[in-house]
Tab-separated table of C-alpha atoms and ligand atoms in Angstrom:
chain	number	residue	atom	x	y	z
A	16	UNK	CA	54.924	73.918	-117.836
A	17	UNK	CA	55.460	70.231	-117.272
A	18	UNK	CA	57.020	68.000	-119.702
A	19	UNK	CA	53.964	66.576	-121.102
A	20	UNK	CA	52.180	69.983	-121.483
A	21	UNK	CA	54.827	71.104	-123.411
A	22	UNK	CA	55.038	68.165	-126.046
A	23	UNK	CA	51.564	69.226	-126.738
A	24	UNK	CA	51.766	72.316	-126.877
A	25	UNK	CA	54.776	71.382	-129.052
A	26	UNK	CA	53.045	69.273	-131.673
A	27	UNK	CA	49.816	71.644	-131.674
A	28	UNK	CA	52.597	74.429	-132.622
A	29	UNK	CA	54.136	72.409	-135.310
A	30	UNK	CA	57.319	71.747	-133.418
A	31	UNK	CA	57.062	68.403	-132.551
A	32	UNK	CA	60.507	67.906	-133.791
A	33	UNK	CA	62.145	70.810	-131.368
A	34	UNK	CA	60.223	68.851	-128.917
A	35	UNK	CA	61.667	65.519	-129.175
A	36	UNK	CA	65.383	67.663	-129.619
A	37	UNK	CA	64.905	69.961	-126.875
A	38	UNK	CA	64.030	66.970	-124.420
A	39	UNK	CA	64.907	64.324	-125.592
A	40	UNK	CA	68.996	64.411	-126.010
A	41	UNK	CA	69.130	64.662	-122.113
A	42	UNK	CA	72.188	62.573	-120.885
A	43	UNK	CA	71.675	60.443	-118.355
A	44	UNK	CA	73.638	61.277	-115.498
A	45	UNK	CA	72.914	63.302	-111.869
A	46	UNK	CA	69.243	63.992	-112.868
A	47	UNK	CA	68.720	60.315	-113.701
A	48	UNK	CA	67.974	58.711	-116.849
A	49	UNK	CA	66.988	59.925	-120.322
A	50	UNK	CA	63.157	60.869	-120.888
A	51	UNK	CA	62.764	61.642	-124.548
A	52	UNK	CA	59.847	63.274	-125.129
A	53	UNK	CA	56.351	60.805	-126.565
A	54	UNK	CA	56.524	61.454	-130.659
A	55	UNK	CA	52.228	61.643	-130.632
A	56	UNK	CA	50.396	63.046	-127.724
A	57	UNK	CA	47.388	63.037	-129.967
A	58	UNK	CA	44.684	61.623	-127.281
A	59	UNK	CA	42.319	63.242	-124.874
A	60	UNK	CA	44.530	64.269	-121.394
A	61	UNK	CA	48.085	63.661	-123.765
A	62	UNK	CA	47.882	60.099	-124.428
A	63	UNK	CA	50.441	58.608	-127.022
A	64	UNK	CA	49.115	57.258	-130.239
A	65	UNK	CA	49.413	53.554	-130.163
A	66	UNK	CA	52.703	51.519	-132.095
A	67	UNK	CA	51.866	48.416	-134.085
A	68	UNK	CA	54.998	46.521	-134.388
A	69	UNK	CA	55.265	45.186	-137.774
A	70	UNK	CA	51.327	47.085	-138.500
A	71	UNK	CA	49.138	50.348	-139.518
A	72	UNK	CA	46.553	51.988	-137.864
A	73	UNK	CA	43.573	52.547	-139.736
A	74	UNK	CA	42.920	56.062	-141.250
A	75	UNK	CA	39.872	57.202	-139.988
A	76	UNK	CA	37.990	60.600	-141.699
A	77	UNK	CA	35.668	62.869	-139.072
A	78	UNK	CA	32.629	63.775	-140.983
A	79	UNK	CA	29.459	65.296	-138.975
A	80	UNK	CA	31.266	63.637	-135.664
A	81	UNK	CA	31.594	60.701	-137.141
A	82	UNK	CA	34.522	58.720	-137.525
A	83	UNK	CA	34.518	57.150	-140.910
A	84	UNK	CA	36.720	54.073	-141.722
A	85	UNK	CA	36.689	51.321	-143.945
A	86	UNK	CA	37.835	47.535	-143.749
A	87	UNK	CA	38.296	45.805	-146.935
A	88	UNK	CA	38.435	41.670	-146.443
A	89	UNK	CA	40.900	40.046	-149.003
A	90	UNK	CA	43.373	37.464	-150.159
A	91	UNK	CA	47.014	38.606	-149.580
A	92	UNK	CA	50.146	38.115	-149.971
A	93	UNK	CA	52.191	37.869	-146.484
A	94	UNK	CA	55.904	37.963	-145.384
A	95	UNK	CA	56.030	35.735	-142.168
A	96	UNK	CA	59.867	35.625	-141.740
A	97	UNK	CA	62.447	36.586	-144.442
A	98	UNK	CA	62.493	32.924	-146.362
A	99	UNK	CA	58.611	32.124	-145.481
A	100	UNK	CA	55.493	33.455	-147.466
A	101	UNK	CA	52.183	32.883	-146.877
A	102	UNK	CA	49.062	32.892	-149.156
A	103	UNK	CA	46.923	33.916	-146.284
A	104	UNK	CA	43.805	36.797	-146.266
A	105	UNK	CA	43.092	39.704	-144.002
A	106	UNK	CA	42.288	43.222	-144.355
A	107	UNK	CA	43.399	46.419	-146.251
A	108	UNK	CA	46.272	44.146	-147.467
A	109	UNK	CA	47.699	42.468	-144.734
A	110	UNK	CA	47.152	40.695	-141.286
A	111	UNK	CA	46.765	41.076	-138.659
A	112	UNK	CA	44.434	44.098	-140.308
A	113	UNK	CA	45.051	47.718	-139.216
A	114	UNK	CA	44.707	48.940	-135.350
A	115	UNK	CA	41.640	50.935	-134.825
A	116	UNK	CA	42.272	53.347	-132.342
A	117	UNK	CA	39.584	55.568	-131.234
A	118	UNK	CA	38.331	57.403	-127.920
A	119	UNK	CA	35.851	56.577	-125.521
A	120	UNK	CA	32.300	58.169	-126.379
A	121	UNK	CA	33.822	58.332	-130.476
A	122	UNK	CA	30.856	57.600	-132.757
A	123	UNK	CA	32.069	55.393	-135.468
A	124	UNK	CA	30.937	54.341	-139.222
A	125	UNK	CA	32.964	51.343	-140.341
A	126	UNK	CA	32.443	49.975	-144.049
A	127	UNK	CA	33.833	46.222	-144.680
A	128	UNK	CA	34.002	45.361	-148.551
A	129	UNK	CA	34.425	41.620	-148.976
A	130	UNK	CA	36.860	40.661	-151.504
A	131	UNK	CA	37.040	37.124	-150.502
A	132	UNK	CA	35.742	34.293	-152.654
A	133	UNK	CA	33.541	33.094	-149.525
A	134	UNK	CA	31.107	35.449	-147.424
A	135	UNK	CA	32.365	37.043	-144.013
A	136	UNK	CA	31.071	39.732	-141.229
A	137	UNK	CA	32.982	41.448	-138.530
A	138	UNK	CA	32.543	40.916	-135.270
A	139	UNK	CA	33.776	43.761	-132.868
A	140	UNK	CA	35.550	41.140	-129.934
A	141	UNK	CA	34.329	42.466	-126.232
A	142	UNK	CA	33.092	45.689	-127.647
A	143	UNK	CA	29.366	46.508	-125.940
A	144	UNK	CA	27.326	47.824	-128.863
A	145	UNK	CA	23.832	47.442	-130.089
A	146	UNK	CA	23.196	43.968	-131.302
A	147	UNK	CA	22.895	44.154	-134.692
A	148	UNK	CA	25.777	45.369	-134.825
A	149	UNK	CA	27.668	42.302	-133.289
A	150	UNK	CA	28.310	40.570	-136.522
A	151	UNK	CA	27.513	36.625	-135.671
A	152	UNK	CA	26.518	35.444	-138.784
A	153	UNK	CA	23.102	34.468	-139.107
A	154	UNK	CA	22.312	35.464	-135.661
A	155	UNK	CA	22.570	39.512	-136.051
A	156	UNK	CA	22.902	40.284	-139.645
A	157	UNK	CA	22.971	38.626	-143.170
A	158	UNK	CA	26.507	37.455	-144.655
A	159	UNK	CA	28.649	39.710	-146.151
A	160	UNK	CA	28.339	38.441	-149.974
A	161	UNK	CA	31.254	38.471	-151.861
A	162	UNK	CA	31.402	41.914	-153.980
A	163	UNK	CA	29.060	43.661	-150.915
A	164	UNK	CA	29.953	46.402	-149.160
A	165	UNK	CA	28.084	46.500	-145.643
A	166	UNK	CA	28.068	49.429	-143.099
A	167	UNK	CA	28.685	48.869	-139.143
A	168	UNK	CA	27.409	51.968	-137.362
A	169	UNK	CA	27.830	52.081	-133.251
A	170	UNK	CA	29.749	53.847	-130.028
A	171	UNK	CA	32.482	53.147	-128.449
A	172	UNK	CA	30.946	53.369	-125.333
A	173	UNK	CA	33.799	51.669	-122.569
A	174	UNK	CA	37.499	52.325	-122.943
A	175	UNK	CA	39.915	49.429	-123.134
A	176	UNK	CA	41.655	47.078	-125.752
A	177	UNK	CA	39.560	44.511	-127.914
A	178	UNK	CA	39.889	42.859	-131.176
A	179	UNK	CA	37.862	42.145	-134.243
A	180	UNK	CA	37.704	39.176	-136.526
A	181	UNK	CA	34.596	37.127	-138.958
A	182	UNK	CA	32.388	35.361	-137.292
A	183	UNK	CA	31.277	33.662	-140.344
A	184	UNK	CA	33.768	30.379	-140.984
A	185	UNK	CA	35.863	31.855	-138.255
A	186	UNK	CA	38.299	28.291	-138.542
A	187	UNK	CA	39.561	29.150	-141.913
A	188	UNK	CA	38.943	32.827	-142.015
A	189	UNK	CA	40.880	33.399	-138.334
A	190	UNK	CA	43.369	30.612	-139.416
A	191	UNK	CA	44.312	32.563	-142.761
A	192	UNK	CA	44.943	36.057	-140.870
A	193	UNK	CA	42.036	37.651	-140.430
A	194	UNK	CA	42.435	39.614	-137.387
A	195	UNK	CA	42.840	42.685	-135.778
A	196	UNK	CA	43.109	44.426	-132.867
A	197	UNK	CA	41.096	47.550	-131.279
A	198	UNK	CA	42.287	50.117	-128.996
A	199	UNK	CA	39.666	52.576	-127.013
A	200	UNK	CA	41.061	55.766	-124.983
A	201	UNK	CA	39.733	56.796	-122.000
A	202	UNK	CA	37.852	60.415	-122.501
A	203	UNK	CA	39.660	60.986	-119.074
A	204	UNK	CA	42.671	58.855	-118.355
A	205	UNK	CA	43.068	57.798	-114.476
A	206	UNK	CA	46.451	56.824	-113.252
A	207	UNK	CA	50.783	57.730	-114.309
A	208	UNK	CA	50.397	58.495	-118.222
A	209	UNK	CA	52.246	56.120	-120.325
A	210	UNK	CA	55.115	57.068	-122.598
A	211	UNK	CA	54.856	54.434	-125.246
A	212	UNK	CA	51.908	52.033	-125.790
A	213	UNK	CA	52.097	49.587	-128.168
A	214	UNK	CA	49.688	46.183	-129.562
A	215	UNK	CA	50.909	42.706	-130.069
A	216	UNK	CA	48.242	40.181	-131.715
A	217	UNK	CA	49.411	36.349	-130.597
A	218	UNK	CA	48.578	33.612	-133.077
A	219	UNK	CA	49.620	30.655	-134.527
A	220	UNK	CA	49.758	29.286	-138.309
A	221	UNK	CA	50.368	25.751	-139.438
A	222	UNK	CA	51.865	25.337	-142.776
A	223	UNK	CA	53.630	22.736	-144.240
A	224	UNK	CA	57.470	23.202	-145.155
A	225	UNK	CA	57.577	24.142	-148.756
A	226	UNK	CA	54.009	25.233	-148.726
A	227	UNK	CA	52.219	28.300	-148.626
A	228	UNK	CA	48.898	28.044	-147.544
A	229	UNK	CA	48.617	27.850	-143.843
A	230	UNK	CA	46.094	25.020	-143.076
A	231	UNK	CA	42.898	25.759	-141.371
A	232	UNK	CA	42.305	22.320	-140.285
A	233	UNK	CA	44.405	21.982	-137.947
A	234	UNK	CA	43.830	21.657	-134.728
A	235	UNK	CA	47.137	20.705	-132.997
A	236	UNK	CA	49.775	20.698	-134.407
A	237	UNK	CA	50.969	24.558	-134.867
A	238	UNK	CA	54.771	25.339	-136.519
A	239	UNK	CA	54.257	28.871	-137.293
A	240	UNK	CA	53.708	31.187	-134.155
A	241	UNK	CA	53.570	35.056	-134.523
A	242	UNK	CA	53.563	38.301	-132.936
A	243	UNK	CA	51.399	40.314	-134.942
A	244	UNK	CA	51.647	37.616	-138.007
A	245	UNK	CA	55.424	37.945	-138.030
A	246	UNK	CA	58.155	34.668	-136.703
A	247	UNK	CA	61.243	35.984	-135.024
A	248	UNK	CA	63.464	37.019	-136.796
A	249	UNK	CA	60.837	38.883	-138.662
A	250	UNK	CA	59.220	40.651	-135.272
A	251	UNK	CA	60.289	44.369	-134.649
A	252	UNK	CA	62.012	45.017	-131.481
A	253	UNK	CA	59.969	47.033	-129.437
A	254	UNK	CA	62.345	50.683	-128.283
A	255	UNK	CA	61.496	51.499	-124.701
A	256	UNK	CA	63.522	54.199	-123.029
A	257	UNK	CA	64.729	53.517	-119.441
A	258	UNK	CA	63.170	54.515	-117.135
A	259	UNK	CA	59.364	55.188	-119.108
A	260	UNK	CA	56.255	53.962	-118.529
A	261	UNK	CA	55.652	51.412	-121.573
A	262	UNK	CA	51.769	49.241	-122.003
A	263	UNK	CA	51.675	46.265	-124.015
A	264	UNK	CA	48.590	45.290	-124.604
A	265	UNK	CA	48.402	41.656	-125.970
A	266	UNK	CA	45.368	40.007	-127.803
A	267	UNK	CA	45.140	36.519	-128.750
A	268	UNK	CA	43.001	34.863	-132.072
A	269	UNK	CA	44.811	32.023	-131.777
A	270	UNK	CA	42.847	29.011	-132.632
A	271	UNK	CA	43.328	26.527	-129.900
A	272	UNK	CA	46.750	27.846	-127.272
A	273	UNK	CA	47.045	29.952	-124.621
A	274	UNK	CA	50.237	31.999	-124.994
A	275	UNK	CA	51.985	32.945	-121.331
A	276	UNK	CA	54.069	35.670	-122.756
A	277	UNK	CA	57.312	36.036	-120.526
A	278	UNK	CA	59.402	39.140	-119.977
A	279	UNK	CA	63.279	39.344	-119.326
A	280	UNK	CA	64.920	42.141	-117.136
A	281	UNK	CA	61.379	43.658	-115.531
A	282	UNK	CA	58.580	42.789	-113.744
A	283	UNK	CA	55.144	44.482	-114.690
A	284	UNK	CA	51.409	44.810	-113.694
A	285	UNK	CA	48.539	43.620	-115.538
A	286	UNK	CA	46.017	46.446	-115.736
A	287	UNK	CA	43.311	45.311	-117.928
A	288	UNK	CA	41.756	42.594	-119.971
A	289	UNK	CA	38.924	43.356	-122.710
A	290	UNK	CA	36.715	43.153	-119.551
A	291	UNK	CA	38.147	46.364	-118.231
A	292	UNK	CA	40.793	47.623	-116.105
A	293	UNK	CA	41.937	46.256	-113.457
A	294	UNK	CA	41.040	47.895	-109.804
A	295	UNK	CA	44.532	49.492	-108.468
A	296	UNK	CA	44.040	47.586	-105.801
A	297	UNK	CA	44.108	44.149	-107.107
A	298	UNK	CA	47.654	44.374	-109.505
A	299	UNK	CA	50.731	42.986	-108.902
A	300	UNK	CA	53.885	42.484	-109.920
A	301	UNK	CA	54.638	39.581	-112.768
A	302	UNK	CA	56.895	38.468	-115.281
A	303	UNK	CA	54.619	36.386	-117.277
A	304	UNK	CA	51.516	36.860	-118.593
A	305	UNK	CA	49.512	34.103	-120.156
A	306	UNK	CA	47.015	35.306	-122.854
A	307	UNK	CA	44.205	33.076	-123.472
A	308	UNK	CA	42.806	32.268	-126.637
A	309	UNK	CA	39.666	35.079	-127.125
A	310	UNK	CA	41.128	37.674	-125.102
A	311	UNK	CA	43.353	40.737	-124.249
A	312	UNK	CA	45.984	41.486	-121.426
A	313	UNK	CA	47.194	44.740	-121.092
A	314	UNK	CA	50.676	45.474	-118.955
A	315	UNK	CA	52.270	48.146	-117.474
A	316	UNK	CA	56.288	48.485	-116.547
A	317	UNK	CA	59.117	50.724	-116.047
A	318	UNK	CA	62.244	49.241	-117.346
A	319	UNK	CA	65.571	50.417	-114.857
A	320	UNK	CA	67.638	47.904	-116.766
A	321	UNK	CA	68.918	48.639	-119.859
A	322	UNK	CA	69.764	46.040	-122.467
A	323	UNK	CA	68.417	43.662	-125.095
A	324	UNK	CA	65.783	41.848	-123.415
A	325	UNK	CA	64.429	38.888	-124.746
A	326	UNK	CA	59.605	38.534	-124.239
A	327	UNK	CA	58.653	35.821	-125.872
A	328	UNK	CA	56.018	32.861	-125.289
A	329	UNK	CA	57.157	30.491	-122.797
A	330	UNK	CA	55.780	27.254	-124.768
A	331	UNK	CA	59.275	26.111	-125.740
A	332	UNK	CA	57.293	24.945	-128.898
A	333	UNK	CA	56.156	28.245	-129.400
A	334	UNK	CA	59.448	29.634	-129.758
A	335	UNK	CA	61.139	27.402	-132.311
A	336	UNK	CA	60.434	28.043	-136.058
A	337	UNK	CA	58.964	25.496	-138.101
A	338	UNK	CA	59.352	23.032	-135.609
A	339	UNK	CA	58.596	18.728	-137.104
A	340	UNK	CA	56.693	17.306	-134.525
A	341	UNK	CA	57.286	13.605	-135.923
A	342	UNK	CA	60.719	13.171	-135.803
A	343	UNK	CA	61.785	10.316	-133.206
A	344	UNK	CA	64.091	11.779	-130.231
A	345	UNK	CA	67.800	11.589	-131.122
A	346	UNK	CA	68.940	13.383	-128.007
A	347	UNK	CA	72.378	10.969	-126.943
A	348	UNK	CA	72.008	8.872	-129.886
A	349	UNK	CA	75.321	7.572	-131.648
A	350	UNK	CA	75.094	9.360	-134.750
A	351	UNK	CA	78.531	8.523	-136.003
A	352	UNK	CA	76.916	5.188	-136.119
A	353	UNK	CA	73.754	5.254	-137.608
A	354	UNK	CA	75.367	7.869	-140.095
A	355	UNK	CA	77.341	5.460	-140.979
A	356	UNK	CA	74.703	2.821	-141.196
A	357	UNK	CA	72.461	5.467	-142.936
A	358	UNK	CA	74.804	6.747	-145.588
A	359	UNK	CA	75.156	3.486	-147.434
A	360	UNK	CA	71.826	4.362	-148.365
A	361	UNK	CA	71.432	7.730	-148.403
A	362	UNK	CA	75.033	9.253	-149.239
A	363	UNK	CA	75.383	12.503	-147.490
A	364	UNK	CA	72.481	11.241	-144.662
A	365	UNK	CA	73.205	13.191	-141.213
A	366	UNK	CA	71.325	12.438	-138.249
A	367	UNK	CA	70.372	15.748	-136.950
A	368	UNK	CA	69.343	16.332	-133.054
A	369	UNK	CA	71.277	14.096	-131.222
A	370	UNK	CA	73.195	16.525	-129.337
A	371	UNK	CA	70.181	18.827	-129.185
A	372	UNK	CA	68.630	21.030	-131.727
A	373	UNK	CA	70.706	24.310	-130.977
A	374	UNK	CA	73.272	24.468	-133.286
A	375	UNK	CA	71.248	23.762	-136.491
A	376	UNK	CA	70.571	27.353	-137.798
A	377	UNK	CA	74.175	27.561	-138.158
A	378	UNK	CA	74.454	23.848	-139.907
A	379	UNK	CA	72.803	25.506	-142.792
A	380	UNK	CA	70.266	22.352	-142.666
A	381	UNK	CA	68.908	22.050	-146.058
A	382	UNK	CA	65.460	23.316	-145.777
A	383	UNK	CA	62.155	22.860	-147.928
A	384	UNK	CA	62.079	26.532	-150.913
A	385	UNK	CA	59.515	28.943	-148.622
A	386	UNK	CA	60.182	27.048	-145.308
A	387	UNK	CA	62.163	28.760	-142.055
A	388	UNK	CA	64.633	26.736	-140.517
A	389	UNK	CA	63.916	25.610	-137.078
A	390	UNK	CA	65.964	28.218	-135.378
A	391	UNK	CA	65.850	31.723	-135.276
A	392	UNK	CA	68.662	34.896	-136.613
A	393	UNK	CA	71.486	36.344	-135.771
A	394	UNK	CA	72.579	38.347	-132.651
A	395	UNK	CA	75.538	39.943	-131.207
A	396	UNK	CA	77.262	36.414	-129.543
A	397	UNK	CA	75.985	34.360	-132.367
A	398	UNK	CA	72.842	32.739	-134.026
A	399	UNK	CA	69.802	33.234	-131.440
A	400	UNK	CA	68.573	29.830	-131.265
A	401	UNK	CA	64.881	30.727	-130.924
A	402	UNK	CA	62.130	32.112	-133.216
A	403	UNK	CA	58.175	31.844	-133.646
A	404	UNK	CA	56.913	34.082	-130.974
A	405	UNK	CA	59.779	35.794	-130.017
A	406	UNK	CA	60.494	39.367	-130.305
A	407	UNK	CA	63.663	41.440	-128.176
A	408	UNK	CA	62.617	44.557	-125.775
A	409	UNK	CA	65.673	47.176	-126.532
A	410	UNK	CA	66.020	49.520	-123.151
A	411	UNK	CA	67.944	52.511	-124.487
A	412	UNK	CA	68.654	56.071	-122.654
A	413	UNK	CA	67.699	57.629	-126.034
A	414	UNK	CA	65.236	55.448	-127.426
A	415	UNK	CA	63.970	57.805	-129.987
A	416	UNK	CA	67.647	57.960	-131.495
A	417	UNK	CA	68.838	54.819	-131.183
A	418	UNK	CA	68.895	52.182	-133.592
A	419	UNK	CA	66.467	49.971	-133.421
A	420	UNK	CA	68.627	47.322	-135.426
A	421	UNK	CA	71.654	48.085	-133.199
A	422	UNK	CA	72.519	45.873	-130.036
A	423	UNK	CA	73.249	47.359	-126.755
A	424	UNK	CA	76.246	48.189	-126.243
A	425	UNK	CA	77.700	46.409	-122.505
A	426	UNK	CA	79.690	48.081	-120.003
A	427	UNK	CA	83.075	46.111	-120.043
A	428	UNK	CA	82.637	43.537	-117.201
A	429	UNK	CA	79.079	42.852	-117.361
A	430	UNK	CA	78.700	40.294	-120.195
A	431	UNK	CA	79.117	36.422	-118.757
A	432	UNK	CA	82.322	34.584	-120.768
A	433	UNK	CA	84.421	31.945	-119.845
A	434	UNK	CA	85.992	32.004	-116.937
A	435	UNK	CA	89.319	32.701	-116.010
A	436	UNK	CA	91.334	29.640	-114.691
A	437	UNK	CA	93.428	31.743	-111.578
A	438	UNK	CA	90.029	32.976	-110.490
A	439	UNK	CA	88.543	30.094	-110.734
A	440	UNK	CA	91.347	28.297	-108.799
A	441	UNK	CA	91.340	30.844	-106.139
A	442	UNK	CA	87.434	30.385	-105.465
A	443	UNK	CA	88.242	26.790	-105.060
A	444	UNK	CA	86.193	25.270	-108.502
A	445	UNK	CA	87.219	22.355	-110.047
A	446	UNK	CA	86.081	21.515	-113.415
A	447	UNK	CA	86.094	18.553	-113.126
A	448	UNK	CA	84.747	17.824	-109.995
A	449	UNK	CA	82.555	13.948	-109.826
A	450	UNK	CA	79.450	13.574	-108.466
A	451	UNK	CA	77.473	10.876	-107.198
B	521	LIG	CU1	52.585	30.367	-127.130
């Protein structure tokens, strides 16, 4: 019986747990890394259940082969970083709204109770279904009136990842929260079998520091930008184990960027979008993966390197919290100077950002009541000077057992410090070497 039979076979009995003890305290060693066992073989062929960092997946009832679920549209309260709340709306109390995860060929019933003040549909993003069903206001079905309850009927008839959002005032409805993402199984899956799969929803928020209602007119100036509606330091690490097969698959509401999300310590294929998957044939190896606005990227890797691995967007503005955008550049200005200028004005006036913006989370900057300070949270070495859409992929031999809060623990040797002067001496550097 191979390994994946048996976690099946070990759920269906009830012993899921024996399962994920029997297999999954391995130590790495002669027969190679740890591979604890998948906690939810659940899907057709042994695929794992999906993980929504920082998110649900929708409950869904079977009734007469049809999978009942139900989507209720509302004003809610939301949590974007410890420090920053958000009067935003979504669905069944939070954004982005619950993961639907179904399987190819799955006949679905999907109510949607509005609870806003202002009418809404659903639209089901790159899913092929009849067209009434498509939810454009207007141009397939009435509004969704405050108080109404309406009914979606269809198949999913393609496997793959998609999303769904209003297409009814989609500018403030999408720029409040309301999102979510949708994830089909293959009836038959081709290909190696994943060990963890997980869905990350990119978007981006502005909101003014002190306020709480993210502003849907904007159109450029972003300061709030989220994996799955949630700023580092408020993202979950993602828990890979070495040496498994891990999907991300990435969607993007965003309303106006395109978010190239880059990995540390891997390389990985991209092997679908919500067109499809990708041919075999045609995938190669990447490190980033840029996201566009109105679509999904799905990735495949095995990480070999264990660690705490930093993915986050590489828009350096999309990785700083609550960034100003209208501050004049201080960078090599003589703040001792102006400060001193300054303060006969304004006592206790400090020019901030002349020798960059790094050290400020740890300046304790006075900050705006419900505002994030421009830099992220604390890691192992120190503060961890980014934040927005940031988020850390922990490699562990026992994944399943290991903390996800914890840092990894390094080998002695292997972390960079400062180096040591006889060593440096006998490799011939000088510090203080001149140029030009
Ligand atoms: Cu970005």
């Amino acid at each position: 019986m191979d390994r994946r039979k048996f976690v099946q076979f070990g759920v269906a009995a009830g012993g899921a747990l024996l399962a994920n003890s029997a297999l999954g305290q391995q130590k790495p060693g002669a027969q190679g890394p740890a591979r604890p066992a998948p906690k939810r073989a659940v899907f057709p062929g042994g695929q794992v259940a999906v993980t929504t960092p920082n998110g649900v997946t929708l409950p869904l009832k079977e009734k007469d082969g049809v999978k009942i679920g139900h989507l209720v549209a509302m004003p809610i309260k939301h949590t974007f970083a410890p420090g920053l709340e958000g009067d935003c709306w979504g669905y069944n109390g939070r954004t982005p709204g619950p993961t639907i995860e179904v399987v190819e060929g799955d006949r679905v019933r999907f109510y949607v109770t509005n609870k806003l003040p202002e009418p809404t549909t659903v639209h089901w993003h790159g899913v092929i279904l009849p067209n009434g069903m498509d939810g454009v206001a207007g141009l397939n079905q009435r509004v969704i009136k405050t108080g109404e309850t309406f009914v979606y009927e269809f198949t999913f008839n393609h496997p793959g990842t998609f999303m769904y959002h209003p297409h009814f005032d989609e500018m403030t409805q999408m720029a409040l929260g309301m999102m979510g993402m949708i994830v089909v199984h293959p009836k038959r899956p081709k290909g190696p079998p994943v060990d963890r799969d997980f869905v990350l929803m990119t978007h981006e928020w502005r909101i003014e520091p002190g306020a709480r209602r993210p502003d849907p007119n904007e159109m450029t100036d972003f300061n709030v930008l989220t994996f799955n509606s949630k700023a580092f330091p408020g993202t979950d690490p993602l828990v890979v184990g070495r040496g498994e097969r891990v999907r991300i698959r990435f969607g993007n509401l965003s309303a106006m960027d395109h978010h190239p999300i880059h990995f540390h310590g891997l390389t990985f294929e991209l092997t679908g979008t919500d067109g499809g998957e990708i041919p075999a044939a045609q995938r190669h190896p990447e490190t980033t993966v840029l996201v566009p606005v109105g679509s999904t990227r799905v990735i495949e890797f095995v990480p070999n390197e264990p660690g705490d691995w930093a993915m986050h967007c590489h828009m350096t503005h999309h990785v700083m919290n609550q960034m100003g955008h209208g501050m004049p550049v201080m960078v090599g200005a003589n703040a001792q100077k102006i400060d001193a200028k300054v303060q006969g004005l304004l006592p206790g006036y400090m020019t901030m950002g002349h020798a960059g913006m790094g050290d400020m989370a740890e300046m304790g900057m006075p900050v705006p009541k419900n505002s994030i300070p421009m830099v992220g949270g604390p890691g192992p070495f120190g503060s961890i000077d980014m934040g927005g859409m940031f988020t850390i992929l922990k490699v562990r031999d026992n994944p399943d057992t290991a903390d996800p809060k914890g840092w990894y623990q390094h080998p002695k040797g292997t972390v960079a410090d400062r180096a040591d002067e006889a060593l440096m001496k006998a490799d011939g550097i000088d510090p203080d070497a001149k140029f030009g």
